[in-house]
PDB file of C-alpha atoms in Angstrom:
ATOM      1  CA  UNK A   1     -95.351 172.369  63.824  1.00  0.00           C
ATOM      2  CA  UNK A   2     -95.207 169.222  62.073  1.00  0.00           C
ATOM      3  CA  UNK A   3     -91.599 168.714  62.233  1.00  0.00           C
ATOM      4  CA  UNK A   4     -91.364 169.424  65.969  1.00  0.00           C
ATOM      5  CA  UNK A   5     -94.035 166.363  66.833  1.00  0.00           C
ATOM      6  CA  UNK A   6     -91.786 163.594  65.445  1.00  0.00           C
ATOM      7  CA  UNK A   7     -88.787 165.673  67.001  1.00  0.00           C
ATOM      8  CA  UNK A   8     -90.624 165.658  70.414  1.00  0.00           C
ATOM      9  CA  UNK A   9     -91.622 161.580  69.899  1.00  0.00           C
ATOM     10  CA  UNK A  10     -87.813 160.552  68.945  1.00  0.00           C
ATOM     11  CA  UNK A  11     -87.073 162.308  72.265  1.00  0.00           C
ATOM     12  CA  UNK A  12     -89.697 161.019  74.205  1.00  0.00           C
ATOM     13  CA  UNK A  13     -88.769 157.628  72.680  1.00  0.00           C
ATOM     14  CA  UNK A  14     -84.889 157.821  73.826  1.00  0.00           C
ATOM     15  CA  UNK A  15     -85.500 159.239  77.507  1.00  0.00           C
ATOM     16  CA  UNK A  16     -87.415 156.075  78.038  1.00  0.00           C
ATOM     17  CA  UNK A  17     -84.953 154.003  76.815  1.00  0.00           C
ATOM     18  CA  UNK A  18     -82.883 153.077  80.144  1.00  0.00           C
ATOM     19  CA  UNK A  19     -79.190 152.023  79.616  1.00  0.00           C
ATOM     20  CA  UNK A  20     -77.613 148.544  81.008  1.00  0.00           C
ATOM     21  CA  UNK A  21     -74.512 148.032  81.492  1.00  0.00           C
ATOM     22  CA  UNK A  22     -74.648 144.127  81.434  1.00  0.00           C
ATOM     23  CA  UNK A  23     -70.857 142.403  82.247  1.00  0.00           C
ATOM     24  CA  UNK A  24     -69.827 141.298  78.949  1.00  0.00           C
ATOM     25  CA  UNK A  25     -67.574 138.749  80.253  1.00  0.00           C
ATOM     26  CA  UNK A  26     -69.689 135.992  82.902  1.00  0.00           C
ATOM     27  CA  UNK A  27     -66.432 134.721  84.337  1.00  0.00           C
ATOM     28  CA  UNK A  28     -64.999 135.128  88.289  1.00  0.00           C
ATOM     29  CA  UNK A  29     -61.599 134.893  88.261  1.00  0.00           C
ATOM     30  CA  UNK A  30     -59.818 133.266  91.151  1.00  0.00           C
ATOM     31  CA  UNK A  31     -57.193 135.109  92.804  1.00  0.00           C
ATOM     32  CA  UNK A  32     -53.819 133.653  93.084  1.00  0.00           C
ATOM     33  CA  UNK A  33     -50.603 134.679  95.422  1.00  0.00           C
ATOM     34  CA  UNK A  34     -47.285 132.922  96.191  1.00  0.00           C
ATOM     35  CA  UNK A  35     -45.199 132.735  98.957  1.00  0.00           C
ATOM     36  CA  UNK A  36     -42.068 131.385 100.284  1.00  0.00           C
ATOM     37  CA  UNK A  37     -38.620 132.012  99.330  1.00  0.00           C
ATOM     38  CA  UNK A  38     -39.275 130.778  95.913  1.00  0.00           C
ATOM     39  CA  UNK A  39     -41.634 133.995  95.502  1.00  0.00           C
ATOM     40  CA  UNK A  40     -41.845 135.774  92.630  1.00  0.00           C
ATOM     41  CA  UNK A  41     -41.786 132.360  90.846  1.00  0.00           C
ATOM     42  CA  UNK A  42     -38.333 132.071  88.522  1.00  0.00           C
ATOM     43  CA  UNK A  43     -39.787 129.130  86.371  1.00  0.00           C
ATOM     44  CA  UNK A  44     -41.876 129.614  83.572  1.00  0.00           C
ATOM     45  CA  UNK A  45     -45.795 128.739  85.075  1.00  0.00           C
ATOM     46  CA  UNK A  46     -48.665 127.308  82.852  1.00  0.00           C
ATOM     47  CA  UNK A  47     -52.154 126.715  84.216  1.00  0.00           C
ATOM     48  CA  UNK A  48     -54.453 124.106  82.595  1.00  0.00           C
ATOM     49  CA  UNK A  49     -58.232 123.512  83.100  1.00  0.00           C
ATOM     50  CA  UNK A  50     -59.839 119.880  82.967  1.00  0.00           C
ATOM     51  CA  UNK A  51     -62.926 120.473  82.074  1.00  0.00           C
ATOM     52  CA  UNK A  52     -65.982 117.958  82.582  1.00  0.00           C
ATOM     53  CA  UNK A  53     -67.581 117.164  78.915  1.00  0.00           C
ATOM     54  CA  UNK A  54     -65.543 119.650  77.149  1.00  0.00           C
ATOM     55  CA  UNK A  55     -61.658 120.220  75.633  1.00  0.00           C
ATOM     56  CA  UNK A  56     -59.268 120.977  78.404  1.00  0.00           C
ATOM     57  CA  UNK A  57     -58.385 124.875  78.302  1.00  0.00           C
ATOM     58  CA  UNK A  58     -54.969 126.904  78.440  1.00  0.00           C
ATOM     59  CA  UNK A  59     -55.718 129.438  81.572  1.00  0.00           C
ATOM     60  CA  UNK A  60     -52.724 130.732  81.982  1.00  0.00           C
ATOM     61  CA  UNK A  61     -49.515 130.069  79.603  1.00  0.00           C
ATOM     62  CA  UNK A  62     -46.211 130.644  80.135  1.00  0.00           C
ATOM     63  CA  UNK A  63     -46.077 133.325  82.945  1.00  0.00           C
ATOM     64  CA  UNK A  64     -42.305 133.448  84.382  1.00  0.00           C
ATOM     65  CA  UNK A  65     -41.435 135.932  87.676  1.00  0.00           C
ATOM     66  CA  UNK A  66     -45.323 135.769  88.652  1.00  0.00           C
ATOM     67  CA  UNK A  67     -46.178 136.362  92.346  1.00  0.00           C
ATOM     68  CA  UNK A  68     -49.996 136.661  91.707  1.00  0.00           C
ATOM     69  CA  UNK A  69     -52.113 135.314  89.017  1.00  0.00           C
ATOM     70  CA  UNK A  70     -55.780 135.205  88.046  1.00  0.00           C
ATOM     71  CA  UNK A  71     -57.613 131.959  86.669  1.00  0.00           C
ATOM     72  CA  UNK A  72     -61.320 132.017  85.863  1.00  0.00           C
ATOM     73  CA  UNK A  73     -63.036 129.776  87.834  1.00  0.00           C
ATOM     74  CA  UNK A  74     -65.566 126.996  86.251  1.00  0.00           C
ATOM     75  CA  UNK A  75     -69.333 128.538  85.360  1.00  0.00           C
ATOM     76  CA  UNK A  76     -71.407 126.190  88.009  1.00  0.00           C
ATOM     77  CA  UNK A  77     -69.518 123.150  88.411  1.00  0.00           C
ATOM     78  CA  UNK A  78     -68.938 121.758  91.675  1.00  0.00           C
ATOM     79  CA  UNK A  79     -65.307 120.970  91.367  1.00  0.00           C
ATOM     80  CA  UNK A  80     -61.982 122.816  89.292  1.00  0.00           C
ATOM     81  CA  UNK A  81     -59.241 120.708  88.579  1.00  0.00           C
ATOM     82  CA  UNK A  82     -56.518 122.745  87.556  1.00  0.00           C
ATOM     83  CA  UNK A  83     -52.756 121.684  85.995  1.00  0.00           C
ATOM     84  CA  UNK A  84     -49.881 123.483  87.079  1.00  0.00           C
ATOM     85  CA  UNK A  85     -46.761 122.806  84.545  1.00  0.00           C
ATOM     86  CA  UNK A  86     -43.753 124.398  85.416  1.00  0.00           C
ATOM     87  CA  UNK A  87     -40.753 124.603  83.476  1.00  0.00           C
ATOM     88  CA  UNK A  88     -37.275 125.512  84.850  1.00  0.00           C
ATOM     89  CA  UNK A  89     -34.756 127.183  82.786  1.00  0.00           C
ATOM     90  CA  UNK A  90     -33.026 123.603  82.252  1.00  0.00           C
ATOM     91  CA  UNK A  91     -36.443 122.751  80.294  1.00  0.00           C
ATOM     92  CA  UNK A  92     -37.366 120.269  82.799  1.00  0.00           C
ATOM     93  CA  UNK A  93     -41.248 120.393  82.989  1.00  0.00           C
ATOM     94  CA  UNK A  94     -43.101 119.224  86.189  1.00  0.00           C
ATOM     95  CA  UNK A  95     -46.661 119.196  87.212  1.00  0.00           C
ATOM     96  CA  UNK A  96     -49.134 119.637  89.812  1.00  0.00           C
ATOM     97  CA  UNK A  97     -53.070 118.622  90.235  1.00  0.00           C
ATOM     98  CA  UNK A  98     -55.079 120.962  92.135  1.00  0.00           C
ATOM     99  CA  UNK A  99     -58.427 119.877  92.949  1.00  0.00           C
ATOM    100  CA  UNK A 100     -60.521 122.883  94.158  1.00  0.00           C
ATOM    101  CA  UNK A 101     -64.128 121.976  95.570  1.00  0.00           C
ATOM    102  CA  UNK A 102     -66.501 124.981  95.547  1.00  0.00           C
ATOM    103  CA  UNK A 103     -70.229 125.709  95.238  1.00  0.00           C
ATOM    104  CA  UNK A 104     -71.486 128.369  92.785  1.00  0.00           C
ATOM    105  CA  UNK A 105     -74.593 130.970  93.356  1.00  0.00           C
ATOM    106  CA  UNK A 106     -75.928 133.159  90.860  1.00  0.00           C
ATOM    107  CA  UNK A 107     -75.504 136.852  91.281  1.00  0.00           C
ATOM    108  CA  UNK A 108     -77.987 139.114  89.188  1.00  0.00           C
ATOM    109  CA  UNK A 109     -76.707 142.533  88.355  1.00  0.00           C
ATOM    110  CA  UNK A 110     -80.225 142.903  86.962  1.00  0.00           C
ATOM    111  CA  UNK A 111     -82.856 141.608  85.499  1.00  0.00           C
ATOM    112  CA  UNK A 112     -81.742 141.929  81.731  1.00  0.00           C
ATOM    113  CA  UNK A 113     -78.602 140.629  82.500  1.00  0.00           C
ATOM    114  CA  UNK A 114     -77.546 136.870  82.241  1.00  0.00           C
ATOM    115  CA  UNK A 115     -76.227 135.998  86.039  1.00  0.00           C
ATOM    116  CA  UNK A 116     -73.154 135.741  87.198  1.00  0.00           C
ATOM    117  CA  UNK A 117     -72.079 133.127  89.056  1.00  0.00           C
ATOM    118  CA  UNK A 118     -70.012 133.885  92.549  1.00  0.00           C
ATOM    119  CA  UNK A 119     -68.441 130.762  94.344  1.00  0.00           C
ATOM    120  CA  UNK A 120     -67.780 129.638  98.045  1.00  0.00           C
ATOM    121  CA  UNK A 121     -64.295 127.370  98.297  1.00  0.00           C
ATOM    122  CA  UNK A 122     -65.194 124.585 100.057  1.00  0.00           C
ATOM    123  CA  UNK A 123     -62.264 122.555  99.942  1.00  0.00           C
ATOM    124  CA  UNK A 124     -58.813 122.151  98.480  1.00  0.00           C
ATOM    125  CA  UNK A 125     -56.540 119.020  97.479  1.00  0.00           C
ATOM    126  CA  UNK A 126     -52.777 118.973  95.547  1.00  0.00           C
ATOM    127  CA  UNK A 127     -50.193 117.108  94.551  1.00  0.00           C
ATOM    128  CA  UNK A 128     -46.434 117.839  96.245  1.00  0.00           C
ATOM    129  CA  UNK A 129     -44.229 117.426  93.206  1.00  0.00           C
ATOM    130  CA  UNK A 130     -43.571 121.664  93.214  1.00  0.00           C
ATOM    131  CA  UNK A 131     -46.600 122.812  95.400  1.00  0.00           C
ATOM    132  CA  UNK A 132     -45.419 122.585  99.369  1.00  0.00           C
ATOM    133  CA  UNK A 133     -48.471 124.208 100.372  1.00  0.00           C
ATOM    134  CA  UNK A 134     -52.071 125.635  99.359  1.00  0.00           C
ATOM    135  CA  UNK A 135     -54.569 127.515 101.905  1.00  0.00           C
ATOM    136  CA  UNK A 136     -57.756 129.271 100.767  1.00  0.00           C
ATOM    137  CA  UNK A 137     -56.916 132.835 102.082  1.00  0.00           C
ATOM    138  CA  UNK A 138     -60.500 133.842 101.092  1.00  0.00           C
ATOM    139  CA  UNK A 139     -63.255 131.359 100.274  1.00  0.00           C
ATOM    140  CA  UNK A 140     -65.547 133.765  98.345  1.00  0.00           C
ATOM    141  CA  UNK A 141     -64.610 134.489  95.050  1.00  0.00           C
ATOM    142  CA  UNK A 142     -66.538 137.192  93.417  1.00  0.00           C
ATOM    143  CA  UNK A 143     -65.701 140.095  91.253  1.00  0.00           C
ATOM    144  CA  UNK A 144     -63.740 142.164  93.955  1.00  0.00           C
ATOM    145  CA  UNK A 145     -59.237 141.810  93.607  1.00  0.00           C
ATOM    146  CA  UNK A 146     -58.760 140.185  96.984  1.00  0.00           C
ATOM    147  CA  UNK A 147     -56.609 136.799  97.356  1.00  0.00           C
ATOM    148  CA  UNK A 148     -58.789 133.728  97.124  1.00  0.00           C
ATOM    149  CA  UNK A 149     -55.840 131.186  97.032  1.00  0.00           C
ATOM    150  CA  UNK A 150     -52.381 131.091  98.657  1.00  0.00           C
ATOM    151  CA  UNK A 151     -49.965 128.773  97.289  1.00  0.00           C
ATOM    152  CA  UNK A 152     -46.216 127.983  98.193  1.00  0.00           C
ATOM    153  CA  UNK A 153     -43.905 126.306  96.101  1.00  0.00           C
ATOM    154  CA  UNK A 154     -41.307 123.963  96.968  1.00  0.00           C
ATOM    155  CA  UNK A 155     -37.347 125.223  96.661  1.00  0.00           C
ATOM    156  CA  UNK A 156     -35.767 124.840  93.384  1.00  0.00           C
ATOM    157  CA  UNK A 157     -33.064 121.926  93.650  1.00  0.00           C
TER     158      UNK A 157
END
């Protein structure tokens, strides 16, 4: 009898336990696609965060014959500026600015969880030196695999 009362508290103990699954990653991604006759992309693609009070970050490095990507978006700022570096196959680097506006709201899986933060695109500039075109196809990026961003590069010469 006295070894079934601790036996019966350990298991009394563990069906009150309850069992989170909290995300262990707190990023969105952004969802890429390309289009245009220069889709898949031939040249060798590198995507580069400039990040407000903090080192810029490497999102995406070296991807060649990409016709989707994902980049995670910023935790709550208002604004992404991305780099887009692409390199031909005659080495020749060139690069693109994209400045994505966007507000963030946080999204609570549950209580014990830190929040996730899911974002509304509110606006979107570029440079022209590859990029001929970018259109938000979807403006709310959250954790689902839908395109958020089109873009369409310009012809290789």
């Amino acid at each position: 009898m006295r070894k079934i009362i601790p036996l019966l508290a350990l298991l009394t103990a563990m069906c009150a336990c309850s069992s989170i699954d909290c995300p262990l990653n707190q990023s969105v991604y952004a969802h890429y696609a390309m289009e245009g006759e220069n889709a898949p992309l031939k040249d060798t693609l590198s995507v580069i965060a400039i990040r407000q009070n903090a080192a810029d970050t490497t999102l995406l490095n070296s991807k060649v014959n990409a016709s989707t990507f994902d980049v995670p978006m910023s935790y709550t700022g208002g604004e992404d500026i991305l780099i887009f570096e692409m390199t031909d196959t005659n080495h020749v680097t060139r690069t693109d600015t994209l400045h994505l506006l966007k507000t963030s709201v946080p999204h609570f899986e549950s209580m014990e969880c830190s929040p996730v933060f899911f974002h509304t695109l509110t606006d979107v500039s570029y440079t022209t030196h590859t990029i001929e075109a970018v259109t938000i196809s979807k403006p709310l990026v959250n954790n689902d695999t839908e395109t958020n961003i089109t873009i369409t590069f310009k012809p290789r010469d």
